[in-house]
Amino acid sequence: MSRRRAGLIAGALAGVVLLGDAVLVRRALQGAEADALRGHEVVADRLFDELERELTALVEREEARSFLEYRFFYVPERQTQAGGLVRSPISDLPDETMLVGYFQIDPDGTLFNPARPRGSELQLALDNEIYEPSPRLESVEQILTELTMSVDWSQPAPAARPEPGPLAQRQEPLKQAYSTAVQSLNRATRSRSGKQAYAIQAPGSTVANFTNDFNQKETPTPVTSLSGDAVDVIISPMRAAEAADFLLLHRSVRIGAEIYRQGVALRRNKLTDHIEQTVLSSSEIADYARLSWGAGAAIDADYVFTHQFAEPFSTLQVAVGLREIPGAGGGQRWWTLGLSAALAMATLLGATMLYRAVEAELDFAERRNNFVAAVSHELKTPLTAIRMYGEMLRDGIVLSEEKRQQYYVTITAESERLSRLINNVLELSRLEKGNRAAQLTVGDVGPILEQTAAILRPHVARQGMTLSVEVGPGLPPAVVDTDALSQVLVNLVDNAVKFAKSSEPGAVRLIASQRPVGDGIEIRVRDHGPGVPSRQLDQIFEPFFRGERELTRKTKGTGIGLALVARLVATMGGEVRARNHPEGGLEVIIGLQVA
């Protein structure tokens, strides 16, 4: 099986598993998203309910206000005795920033503000020091005038009789209150001059008697046409009208045949700010919610919901943007994403491990096949040379003594190479099986380097190279296996000769020195060849590894020499590594322990 085929199979298996995972994850995420959406929708609905409740409270407060209050002075609903007019609770300019002011439009179209006394009310207010004109009042009246002029008042007035229900039930006592006020005013004594006298009591002041021309515009109701009997007072529910950046919350009041318009002007942005602050300040989701008022409002949030308010604020629309709220259904999604990621990673990791295992097995099998081919070649070449030269010498074909000596040298060299190859194979086999026991001794490494160099110099010289030994002074005794160290040096020198025999200078150096850091000594074998690609430095000590391709390689070898070096050094408790020397060539460094 080729690497490509193994990769395709592993990729296909991973793809099938990941596809199944993706389907399951998609369904799980869809369910989690739906749950999260429902959970946050519930939170948004609860928030909208709170906003509606605040607006409803505002409407109920204004609807509960007596229609008699829309003057500077008024007769309270429960007033049963003659006289006793008091100051209206809305005669002061509002303190709330969202309220501009209250207004009443009489049947003749005249606009009044309860904060300004009418006619004779003015003198009474001034006498009792309960009124003082102000620039703010002028500004409020100007705004109210502009706003009321921009509103279409053609909406139908309330019916002659109230519809059954809570509002109708509440209007009955209002009718009685109105009648009581009228009777109270009608029972006032008349002066000889045809004037009427009234007792008007302001909060915190004494009763003051004064005479005033009585007319319809200066009284809260058209009393001139009324008797002491009860009259119909029919009040419509509150409605809302938009005017620029304001909202007018207003109602129609039918008193007999006359229709009055009463209401309050609100700053829309202040109103929305007020109810938003009121609701969110007491909400546990304030840190997760953002409100945006108006149609088409855009909010950057995880979830966005919109709401249209009920009457009379049907012109108001709000959007709430919610960030992910813990416990609102989003946790399941994160669990799903986490498990999905873990499952995907496990699948990819399994596929990668499978591919790596197959690749490693294929790579090892390829190396083993290359090794068999290389060993066959390495055995065949010296055997062929030995047989050929031996037959020529046996048959007396070589007449020159010089040639005969040359053939004897070649036979000997090839025999030695053949012996080294066989010894390496057998030694590696014993090491792999654990059958080789190290014969460790403590001694100097210098003599071992010199003896090995003396054996290798003829072989090195035949390749046109030199072999030098450098032993540092005062080296401590090291823990070594003499035979193993000799075989290590032979393999390293033979490897250096093979790969660096065409280099300049053609030299191999054996250098023994004490380690610059820590205990121990180092033995370095350096050549001046082309070196090894950096990516292969960690692989050259693996069994059967060869940096060159098998079909195009130019050097002889089986790929077990450096692997044998690494294992023999390990039996001595040492370590081996390789590097490309800064000045060129490959340098193999052996680290040995000292006694």
Coordinates of C-alpha atoms in Angstrom, one line a residue:
M1 CA 0.0 0.0 0.0
S2 CA 1.4 3.4 -1.0
R3 CA 1.4 6.5 1.3
R4 CA -1.0 8.2 -1.0
R5 CA -3.5 5.4 -0.9
A6 CA -3.1 5.2 2.9
G7 CA -3.7 9.0 3.2
L8 CA -6.8 8.7 0.9
I9 CA -8.2 5.9 3.0
A10 CA -7.6 7.7 6.3
G11 CA -9.0 10.9 4.9
A12 CA -12.1 9.2 3.6
L13 CA -12.8 7.5 6.9
A14 CA -12.3 10.9 8.7
G15 CA -14.6 12.6 6.2
V16 CA -17.3 10.0 6.7
V17 CA -17.1 10.3 10.5
L18 CA -16.9 14.1 10.4
L19 CA -19.9 14.3 8.1
G20 CA -22.0 12.3 10.5
D21 CA -20.7 14.4 13.3
A22 CA -21.6 17.6 11.4
V23 CA -25.2 16.4 10.8
L24 CA -25.7 15.5 14.5
V25 CA -24.0 18.8 15.6
R26 CA -26.2 20.8 13.2
R27 CA -29.4 19.3 14.6
A28 CA -28.2 19.7 18.2
L29 CA -27.2 23.4 17.5
Q30 CA -30.5 24.1 15.9
G31 CA -32.3 22.7 18.9
A32 CA -30.0 24.7 21.3
E33 CA -30.5 27.9 19.2
A34 CA -34.3 27.4 19.3
D35 CA -34.2 26.9 23.1
A36 CA -31.9 29.9 23.6
L37 CA -34.2 32.0 21.4
R38 CA -37.3 31.0 23.3
G39 CA -35.6 31.6 26.6
H40 CA -34.5 35.1 25.6
E41 CA -37.9 35.8 24.1
V42 CA -39.5 35.1 27.5
V43 CA -37.1 37.5 29.1
A44 CA -37.9 40.2 26.4
D45 CA -41.7 39.7 26.9
R46 CA -41.3 40.1 30.6
L47 CA -39.4 43.4 30.0
F48 CA -42.0 44.6 27.6
D49 CA -44.7 43.8 30.2
E50 CA -42.9 46.0 32.7
L51 CA -42.7 48.8 30.2
E52 CA -46.4 48.5 29.5
R53 CA -47.1 48.5 33.2
E54 CA -45.3 51.8 33.7
L55 CA -47.1 53.4 30.8
T56 CA -50.4 52.0 32.0
A57 CA -49.7 53.4 35.5
L58 CA -49.1 56.9 33.9
V59 CA -52.4 56.6 32.0
E60 CA -54.4 55.5 35.0
R61 CA -53.0 58.3 37.0
E62 CA -54.2 60.9 34.5
E63 CA -57.5 59.2 33.9
A64 CA -58.1 59.2 37.7
R65 CA -57.6 62.9 37.8
S66 CA -60.9 64.9 38.3
F67 CA -62.0 67.0 35.3
L68 CA -62.5 69.8 37.9
E69 CA -58.7 70.0 38.5
Y70 CA -57.9 71.7 35.2
R71 CA -58.2 75.2 36.8
F72 CA -56.0 77.1 39.2
F73 CA -58.8 76.7 41.8
Y74 CA -61.3 73.9 41.9
V75 CA -64.0 72.4 44.1
P76 CA -62.9 68.9 45.3
E77 CA -65.2 66.0 44.5
R78 CA -66.1 65.4 48.1
Q79 CA -66.9 69.0 48.9
T80 CA -70.4 69.0 50.3
Q81 CA -70.7 72.5 51.8
A82 CA -71.0 75.8 50.1
G83 CA -67.8 77.6 49.4
G84 CA -64.4 76.1 50.0
L85 CA -62.6 76.2 46.6
V86 CA -59.0 75.0 46.9
R87 CA -56.0 75.2 44.7
S88 CA -55.7 72.5 42.0
P89 CA -53.0 69.9 42.5
I90 CA -51.8 70.5 38.9
S91 CA -51.7 74.3 39.3
D92 CA -47.9 74.1 39.9
L93 CA -45.6 73.6 36.9
P94 CA -44.6 69.9 36.8
D95 CA -41.3 68.9 38.5
E96 CA -41.0 65.8 36.4
T97 CA -38.8 66.5 33.4
M98 CA -40.9 64.3 31.1
L99 CA -44.0 66.5 31.8
V100 CA -44.3 69.8 30.0
G101 CA -47.6 70.9 31.5
Y102 CA -51.3 70.4 31.6
F103 CA -53.9 72.1 29.5
Q104 CA -57.6 72.5 28.9
I105 CA -59.3 73.7 25.7
D106 CA -62.8 75.1 26.4
P107 CA -65.7 74.7 24.0
D108 CA -65.0 78.1 22.4
G109 CA -61.4 76.9 21.7
T110 CA -59.7 79.0 24.4
L111 CA -56.5 77.2 25.7
F112 CA -55.9 77.4 29.5
N113 CA -53.1 76.2 31.6
P114 CA -54.0 75.3 35.2
A115 CA -50.7 76.9 36.4
R116 CA -52.1 80.4 35.4
P117 CA -55.1 81.8 37.3
R118 CA -58.1 83.0 35.2
G119 CA -59.7 86.4 35.7
S120 CA -60.7 86.9 39.3
E121 CA -58.7 83.8 40.3
L122 CA -55.6 85.9 39.6
Q123 CA -56.5 88.5 42.3
L124 CA -57.3 85.8 44.8
A125 CA -54.0 84.0 44.1
L126 CA -52.0 87.3 44.4
D127 CA -53.8 88.3 47.6
N128 CA -53.0 85.0 49.1
E129 CA -49.4 85.1 47.7
I130 CA -49.8 81.7 46.0
Y131 CA -49.0 82.8 42.5
E132 CA -46.1 84.5 40.9
P133 CA -45.6 84.8 37.1
S134 CA -42.4 83.3 35.7
P135 CA -40.6 83.0 32.4
R136 CA -40.9 79.2 32.6
L137 CA -44.7 79.5 32.7
E138 CA -44.6 81.7 29.5
S139 CA -42.3 79.1 27.8
V140 CA -44.6 76.2 28.8
E141 CA -47.7 78.0 27.5
Q142 CA -46.0 78.8 24.2
I143 CA -45.1 75.1 23.8
L144 CA -48.7 74.0 24.8
T145 CA -50.1 76.5 22.3
E146 CA -47.9 75.1 19.4
L147 CA -48.6 71.5 20.3
T148 CA -52.4 71.8 20.6
M149 CA -52.6 73.7 17.4
S150 CA -50.8 70.9 15.6
V151 CA -53.3 68.2 16.8
D152 CA -56.4 67.2 14.9
W153 CA -59.2 67.6 17.4
S154 CA -61.8 66.1 15.1
Q155 CA -61.8 62.9 17.0
P156 CA -65.3 61.9 18.1
A157 CA -66.4 63.2 21.5
P158 CA -67.7 60.7 24.1
A159 CA -71.2 59.5 23.6
A160 CA -74.1 61.1 25.4
R161 CA -74.2 58.2 27.8
P162 CA -71.1 56.3 28.9
E163 CA -70.6 52.8 27.9
P164 CA -71.0 50.2 30.7
G165 CA -67.8 49.4 32.4
P166 CA -65.3 50.7 35.0
L167 CA -65.0 54.1 33.4
A168 CA -68.8 54.6 33.4
Q169 CA -68.9 53.5 37.1
R170 CA -66.3 56.0 38.0
Q171 CA -68.1 58.8 36.1
E172 CA -71.2 58.6 38.3
P173 CA -69.5 60.1 41.4
L174 CA -67.9 62.7 39.1
K175 CA -71.4 63.8 38.0
Q176 CA -72.4 64.2 41.6
A177 CA -69.2 66.1 42.4
Y178 CA -69.9 68.5 39.5
S179 CA -73.4 69.0 40.6
T180 CA -72.3 69.6 44.2
A181 CA -69.8 72.3 42.9
V182 CA -72.5 74.0 40.9
Q183 CA -74.9 74.0 43.8
S184 CA -72.2 75.3 46.0
L185 CA -71.6 78.2 43.7
N186 CA -75.4 78.9 43.1
R187 CA -76.1 79.1 46.8
A188 CA -73.7 81.9 47.2
T189 CA -75.3 85.2 48.3
R190 CA -76.0 87.9 45.8
S191 CA -75.0 91.5 46.4
R192 CA -77.3 94.4 45.8
S193 CA -75.4 95.5 42.8
G194 CA -76.1 92.2 41.1
K195 CA -72.7 90.8 41.8
Q196 CA -72.1 87.3 43.3
A197 CA -70.0 86.7 46.4
Y198 CA -67.9 83.5 46.7
A199 CA -65.8 82.0 49.5
I200 CA -62.6 80.7 48.0
Q201 CA -60.2 78.9 50.2
A202 CA -56.6 78.3 49.1
P203 CA -54.4 75.7 50.8
G204 CA -52.6 77.4 53.7
S205 CA -54.6 80.6 53.4
T206 CA -57.6 82.2 55.1
V207 CA -61.1 82.4 53.5
A208 CA -61.4 85.6 51.5
N209 CA -64.7 87.2 50.3
F210 CA -64.7 89.0 47.0
T211 CA -67.2 89.9 44.3
N212 CA -66.6 89.2 40.7
D213 CA -68.6 89.4 37.5
F214 CA -69.7 85.8 36.9
N215 CA -69.2 84.5 33.4
Q216 CA -68.7 81.2 31.7
K217 CA -65.1 81.6 30.8
E218 CA -64.0 82.3 34.4
T219 CA -65.7 79.3 35.9
P220 CA -64.8 75.6 35.6
T221 CA -68.3 74.8 34.2
P222 CA -71.1 76.6 32.4
V223 CA -73.2 77.1 35.5
T224 CA -75.4 79.9 34.0
S225 CA -77.6 77.3 32.3
L226 CA -77.5 74.8 35.1
S227 CA -79.9 74.2 37.9
G228 CA -79.2 72.4 41.1
D229 CA -80.0 69.0 39.5
A230 CA -77.3 66.6 38.5
V231 CA -76.0 66.8 35.0
D232 CA -74.3 64.3 32.7
V233 CA -70.4 64.4 32.8
I234 CA -69.1 61.9 30.3
I235 CA -65.3 61.4 30.1
S236 CA -63.5 59.6 27.3
P237 CA -60.5 57.3 27.8
M238 CA -57.1 58.8 27.4
R239 CA -55.8 59.1 23.8
A240 CA -52.3 60.0 22.6
A241 CA -51.3 62.3 19.8
E242 CA -47.8 62.9 18.4
A243 CA -46.5 66.4 17.8
A244 CA -42.9 66.8 16.9
D245 CA -40.8 65.4 19.8
F246 CA -43.8 65.4 22.1
L247 CA -46.8 63.3 23.0
L248 CA -50.1 64.7 24.0
L249 CA -52.1 62.5 26.4
H250 CA -55.6 63.9 26.2
R251 CA -59.3 63.2 26.8
S252 CA -62.7 64.7 25.9
V253 CA -65.1 65.8 28.6
R254 CA -68.8 66.2 27.7
I255 CA -70.7 68.4 30.2
G256 CA -74.2 68.6 29.1
A257 CA -73.9 69.7 25.5
E258 CA -70.4 71.3 25.9
I259 CA -67.2 69.5 25.1
Y260 CA -63.8 70.2 26.8
R261 CA -60.4 68.9 25.9
Q262 CA -58.1 68.1 28.8
G263 CA -54.7 66.6 28.8
V264 CA -50.9 66.8 29.5
A265 CA -48.0 67.3 27.2
L266 CA -45.1 64.8 27.5
R267 CA -41.5 65.0 26.2
R268 CA -41.3 61.7 24.3
N269 CA -37.5 61.1 24.9
K270 CA -37.8 62.0 28.6
L271 CA -40.8 59.7 28.9
T272 CA -39.0 56.8 27.3
D273 CA -35.9 57.5 29.4
H274 CA -38.0 57.6 32.6
I275 CA -39.8 54.3 32.1
E276 CA -36.6 52.6 30.8
Q277 CA -34.6 53.7 33.8
T278 CA -37.5 52.8 36.1
V279 CA -37.8 49.3 34.7
L280 CA -34.1 48.4 34.2
S281 CA -33.0 49.8 37.5
S282 CA -35.0 47.1 39.3
S283 CA -34.3 44.4 36.8
E284 CA -31.7 41.7 37.2
I285 CA -31.1 41.7 33.4
A286 CA -30.1 45.4 33.2
D287 CA -26.5 44.4 32.3
Y288 CA -27.6 42.3 29.4
A289 CA -30.4 44.5 27.8
R290 CA -30.3 47.6 25.7
L291 CA -33.4 49.5 24.5
S292 CA -33.9 51.5 21.4
W293 CA -37.0 53.5 20.8
G294 CA -38.7 54.2 17.4
A295 CA -39.5 52.2 14.3
G296 CA -36.6 50.5 12.5
A297 CA -34.3 50.9 15.5
A298 CA -31.1 48.9 15.0
I299 CA -29.2 47.3 17.9
D300 CA -26.0 45.3 17.9
A301 CA -26.9 42.3 20.2
D302 CA -27.2 38.5 20.2
Y303 CA -31.0 38.7 20.2
V304 CA -33.3 41.5 19.1
F305 CA -37.1 41.7 19.8
T306 CA -39.5 44.5 19.0
H307 CA -42.7 45.6 20.6
Q308 CA -45.6 47.8 19.7
F309 CA -47.3 49.3 22.7
A310 CA -51.1 49.2 23.3
E311 CA -53.4 52.2 23.2
P312 CA -53.1 55.0 23.9
F313 CA -49.3 54.7 23.1
S314 CA -49.7 52.7 19.9
T315 CA -47.4 55.1 18.2
L316 CA -44.6 54.1 20.4
Q317 CA -42.4 51.2 19.4
V318 CA -39.3 49.8 21.2
A319 CA -36.7 47.2 20.4
V320 CA -34.8 45.4 23.1
G321 CA -31.3 43.9 22.3
L322 CA -30.2 41.1 24.6
R323 CA -26.7 39.8 25.1
E324 CA -26.4 36.1 25.9
I325 CA -28.0 35.7 29.3
P326 CA -26.7 32.8 31.5
G327 CA -29.5 30.4 32.2
A328 CA -31.7 31.6 29.4
G329 CA -31.1 28.6 27.2
G330 CA -27.7 29.5 25.8
G331 CA -25.8 27.1 28.0
Q332 CA -27.0 24.1 26.1
R333 CA -25.6 25.6 22.9
W334 CA -22.1 26.1 24.4
W335 CA -22.2 22.6 25.7
T336 CA -23.1 21.4 22.3
L337 CA -20.4 23.4 20.7
G338 CA -17.8 22.2 23.2
L339 CA -18.8 18.5 22.8
S340 CA -18.9 19.0 19.0
A341 CA -15.4 20.5 19.0
A342 CA -14.1 17.7 21.2
L343 CA -15.7 15.1 19.0
A344 CA -14.3 16.7 15.8
M345 CA -10.9 17.0 17.4
A346 CA -11.0 13.4 18.5
T347 CA -12.0 12.3 15.0
L348 CA -9.2 14.3 13.4
L349 CA -6.7 13.1 16.0
G350 CA -7.8 9.5 15.4
A351 CA -7.5 9.9 11.7
T352 CA -4.2 11.6 12.0
M353 CA -2.8 8.9 14.3
L354 CA -4.1 6.2 12.0
Y355 CA -2.5 7.9 9.0
R356 CA 0.8 8.4 11.0
A357 CA 0.8 4.8 12.1
V358 CA 0.2 3.5 8.6
E359 CA 2.7 6.0 7.2
A360 CA 5.3 4.9 9.8
E361 CA 4.7 1.3 9.0
L362 CA 4.9 1.9 5.2
D363 CA 8.0 4.0 5.7
F364 CA 9.7 1.3 7.9
A365 CA 8.7 -1.3 5.3
E366 CA 10.2 0.8 2.6
R367 CA 13.4 1.3 4.5
R368 CA 13.5 -2.4 5.2
N369 CA 13.1 -3.2 1.6
N370 CA 15.8 -0.7 0.7
F371 CA 18.0 -2.2 3.3
V372 CA 17.5 -5.7 1.9
A373 CA 18.4 -4.3 -1.6
A374 CA 21.3 -2.4 -0.2
V375 CA 22.7 -5.3 1.7
S376 CA 22.3 -7.5 -1.3
H377 CA 24.2 -4.9 -3.4
E378 CA 26.8 -4.4 -0.7
L379 CA 27.4 -8.2 -0.4
K380 CA 27.3 -8.8 -4.1
T381 CA 29.9 -6.1 -5.0
P382 CA 32.8 -7.2 -2.8
L383 CA 32.0 -10.9 -3.4
T384 CA 32.2 -10.3 -7.2
A385 CA 35.5 -8.4 -6.9
I386 CA 37.0 -11.1 -4.6
R387 CA 35.9 -13.9 -6.9
M388 CA 37.1 -12.2 -10.0
Y389 CA 40.5 -11.2 -8.7
G390 CA 40.9 -14.6 -7.0
E391 CA 40.1 -16.5 -10.3
M392 CA 42.6 -14.3 -12.2
L393 CA 45.3 -15.0 -9.6
R394 CA 44.5 -18.7 -9.6
D395 CA 44.6 -19.1 -13.3
G396 CA 48.0 -17.2 -13.6
I397 CA 46.5 -14.6 -15.9
V398 CA 48.2 -11.8 -13.9
L399 CA 51.9 -11.9 -14.9
S400 CA 53.0 -8.6 -13.3
E401 CA 54.0 -8.8 -9.6
E402 CA 52.8 -5.2 -9.1
K403 CA 49.3 -6.1 -10.4
R404 CA 49.2 -9.2 -8.3
Q405 CA 50.0 -7.2 -5.2
Q406 CA 47.3 -4.7 -6.2
Y407 CA 44.7 -7.5 -6.5
Y408 CA 45.8 -8.9 -3.2
V409 CA 45.1 -5.5 -1.6
T410 CA 41.7 -5.2 -3.3
I411 CA 40.7 -8.7 -2.1
T412 CA 41.7 -7.8 1.4
A413 CA 39.9 -4.4 1.4
E414 CA 36.7 -5.9 0.0
S415 CA 36.9 -8.7 2.5
E416 CA 37.3 -6.2 5.3
R417 CA 34.3 -4.2 4.0
L418 CA 32.3 -7.4 3.8
S419 CA 33.2 -8.3 7.3
R420 CA 32.3 -4.8 8.6
L421 CA 28.9 -5.1 6.9
I422 CA 28.2 -8.5 8.3
N423 CA 29.3 -7.5 11.7
N424 CA 27.1 -4.4 11.6
V425 CA 24.1 -6.4 10.7
L426 CA 24.7 -9.0 13.3
E427 CA 25.5 -6.4 16.0
L428 CA 22.3 -4.4 15.2
S429 CA 20.3 -7.6 15.4
R430 CA 21.7 -8.5 18.8
L431 CA 21.1 -4.9 20.1
E432 CA 17.5 -5.0 18.8
K433 CA 16.8 -8.3 20.5
G434 CA 18.6 -7.2 23.7
N435 CA 21.2 -10.1 23.4
R436 CA 24.3 -7.9 23.6
A437 CA 25.6 -7.2 27.1
A438 CA 27.8 -4.2 27.5
Q439 CA 31.4 -4.8 28.8
L440 CA 31.8 -1.5 30.6
T441 CA 35.2 -0.4 32.0
V442 CA 36.7 2.8 33.2
G443 CA 39.7 4.1 31.3
D444 CA 41.2 6.7 29.0
V445 CA 39.7 7.1 25.6
G446 CA 42.9 8.4 24.0
P447 CA 44.5 5.0 23.4
I448 CA 41.2 3.7 22.0
L449 CA 41.1 6.6 19.5
E450 CA 44.7 6.1 18.5
Q451 CA 44.4 2.3 18.0
T452 CA 41.2 2.6 16.0
A453 CA 42.8 5.4 13.8
A454 CA 45.8 3.2 13.1
I455 CA 43.6 0.5 11.8
L456 CA 41.5 2.9 9.7
R457 CA 44.3 5.0 8.2
P458 CA 45.1 2.6 5.3
H459 CA 41.4 2.5 4.3
V460 CA 41.1 6.3 4.6
A461 CA 44.4 6.8 2.6
R462 CA 43.1 4.6 -0.2
Q463 CA 40.2 7.1 -0.6
G464 CA 42.7 9.9 -0.9
M465 CA 41.9 11.4 2.6
T466 CA 43.7 11.8 5.9
L467 CA 42.7 10.9 9.4
S468 CA 43.9 12.8 12.4
V469 CA 43.4 12.4 16.2
E470 CA 43.3 15.2 18.7
V471 CA 43.1 14.3 22.4
G472 CA 42.8 17.1 24.9
P473 CA 45.1 17.2 27.9
G474 CA 44.0 16.0 31.3
L475 CA 40.9 14.1 30.2
P476 CA 39.3 12.2 33.1
P477 CA 38.7 8.5 32.7
A478 CA 35.4 7.6 31.1
V479 CA 32.9 4.7 31.3
V480 CA 33.3 2.9 28.0
D481 CA 32.9 -0.5 26.3
T482 CA 36.2 -0.7 24.4
D483 CA 34.9 -2.9 21.5
A484 CA 31.7 -0.9 21.2
L485 CA 33.6 2.4 21.1
S486 CA 35.9 1.0 18.5
Q487 CA 33.1 -0.1 16.3
V488 CA 31.4 3.3 16.8
L489 CA 34.5 5.1 15.6
V490 CA 34.9 2.7 12.7
N491 CA 31.4 3.3 11.5
L492 CA 31.6 7.1 11.9
V493 CA 35.0 7.3 10.0
D494 CA 33.7 5.0 7.3
N495 CA 30.6 7.1 7.0
A496 CA 32.7 10.3 6.8
V497 CA 34.9 8.8 4.1
K498 CA 31.9 7.8 2.0
F499 CA 30.3 11.2 2.0
A500 CA 33.3 13.5 2.1
K501 CA 36.0 11.8 0.0
S502 CA 35.5 14.3 -2.8
S503 CA 35.7 17.4 -0.5
E504 CA 38.5 19.8 0.1
P505 CA 40.4 19.4 2.3
G506 CA 39.9 15.6 2.3
A507 CA 40.4 15.1 6.0
V508 CA 38.6 13.4 8.9
R509 CA 39.3 14.4 12.4
L510 CA 38.8 12.5 15.7
I511 CA 38.7 15.0 18.6
A512 CA 38.4 14.1 22.3
S513 CA 37.8 16.9 24.8
Q514 CA 36.1 17.6 28.1
R515 CA 32.6 19.0 27.9
P516 CA 32.4 22.7 28.2
V517 CA 29.4 22.5 30.5
G518 CA 28.8 19.6 33.1
D519 CA 30.6 16.4 33.7
G520 CA 31.7 14.1 31.0
I521 CA 33.8 14.1 27.8
E522 CA 33.0 14.5 24.2
I523 CA 34.3 12.6 21.2
R524 CA 33.7 14.4 17.9
V525 CA 34.1 13.0 14.4
R526 CA 34.2 15.7 11.8
D527 CA 34.5 15.7 8.0
H528 CA 34.5 18.5 5.5
G529 CA 31.8 17.1 3.2
P530 CA 28.4 18.6 2.2
G531 CA 26.8 18.0 5.5
V532 CA 23.2 16.9 6.0
P533 CA 19.9 18.8 5.4
S534 CA 18.8 20.3 8.6
R535 CA 15.4 18.6 8.5
Q536 CA 17.2 15.2 8.4
L537 CA 19.6 15.7 11.3
D538 CA 17.2 14.0 13.8
Q539 CA 16.5 11.1 11.4
I540 CA 20.0 9.9 10.4
F541 CA 20.3 7.7 13.5
E542 CA 17.1 5.8 12.7
P543 CA 17.5 2.2 11.3
F544 CA 17.6 2.0 7.5
F545 CA 17.4 5.7 7.0
R546 CA 19.2 7.2 4.0
G547 CA 19.0 10.8 3.0
E548 CA 19.4 10.0 -0.7
R549 CA 16.7 8.3 -2.8
E550 CA 17.4 4.7 -3.3
L551 CA 17.2 4.8 -7.1
T552 CA 19.4 7.9 -7.4
R553 CA 21.9 7.6 -4.6
K554 CA 25.5 7.9 -5.4
T555 CA 27.1 6.5 -2.2
K556 CA 27.2 3.0 -0.9
G557 CA 25.7 1.9 2.4
T558 CA 22.8 0.1 4.0
G559 CA 21.5 2.8 6.4
I560 CA 22.4 0.9 9.6
G561 CA 25.8 2.4 10.4
L562 CA 24.6 5.4 12.3
A563 CA 21.7 3.5 13.8
L564 CA 24.2 1.1 15.2
V565 CA 26.3 4.0 16.5
A566 CA 23.3 5.4 18.5
R567 CA 22.5 2.1 20.1
L568 CA 26.1 1.2 21.0
V569 CA 26.6 4.7 22.6
A570 CA 23.3 4.1 24.5
T571 CA 24.7 0.8 26.0
M572 CA 27.5 2.8 27.4
G573 CA 25.2 5.3 29.1
G574 CA 26.1 8.1 26.6
E575 CA 24.4 10.1 24.0
V576 CA 25.0 11.0 20.4
R577 CA 23.9 13.9 18.2
A578 CA 24.9 15.5 14.9
R579 CA 25.2 19.0 13.6
N580 CA 26.4 20.8 10.5
H581 CA 29.6 22.5 11.5
P582 CA 29.7 26.3 11.0
E583 CA 32.8 25.9 8.9
G584 CA 31.4 23.2 6.8
G585 CA 30.9 19.4 7.0
L586 CA 29.1 17.1 9.4
E587 CA 30.1 16.7 13.0
V588 CA 28.9 13.8 15.1
I589 CA 29.3 14.4 18.8
I590 CA 29.4 11.5 21.3
G591 CA 28.9 12.3 25.0
L592 CA 30.4 9.8 27.5
Q593 CA 30.1 9.8 31.3
V594 CA 33.2 10.1 33.5
A595 CA 33.9 7.8 36.4

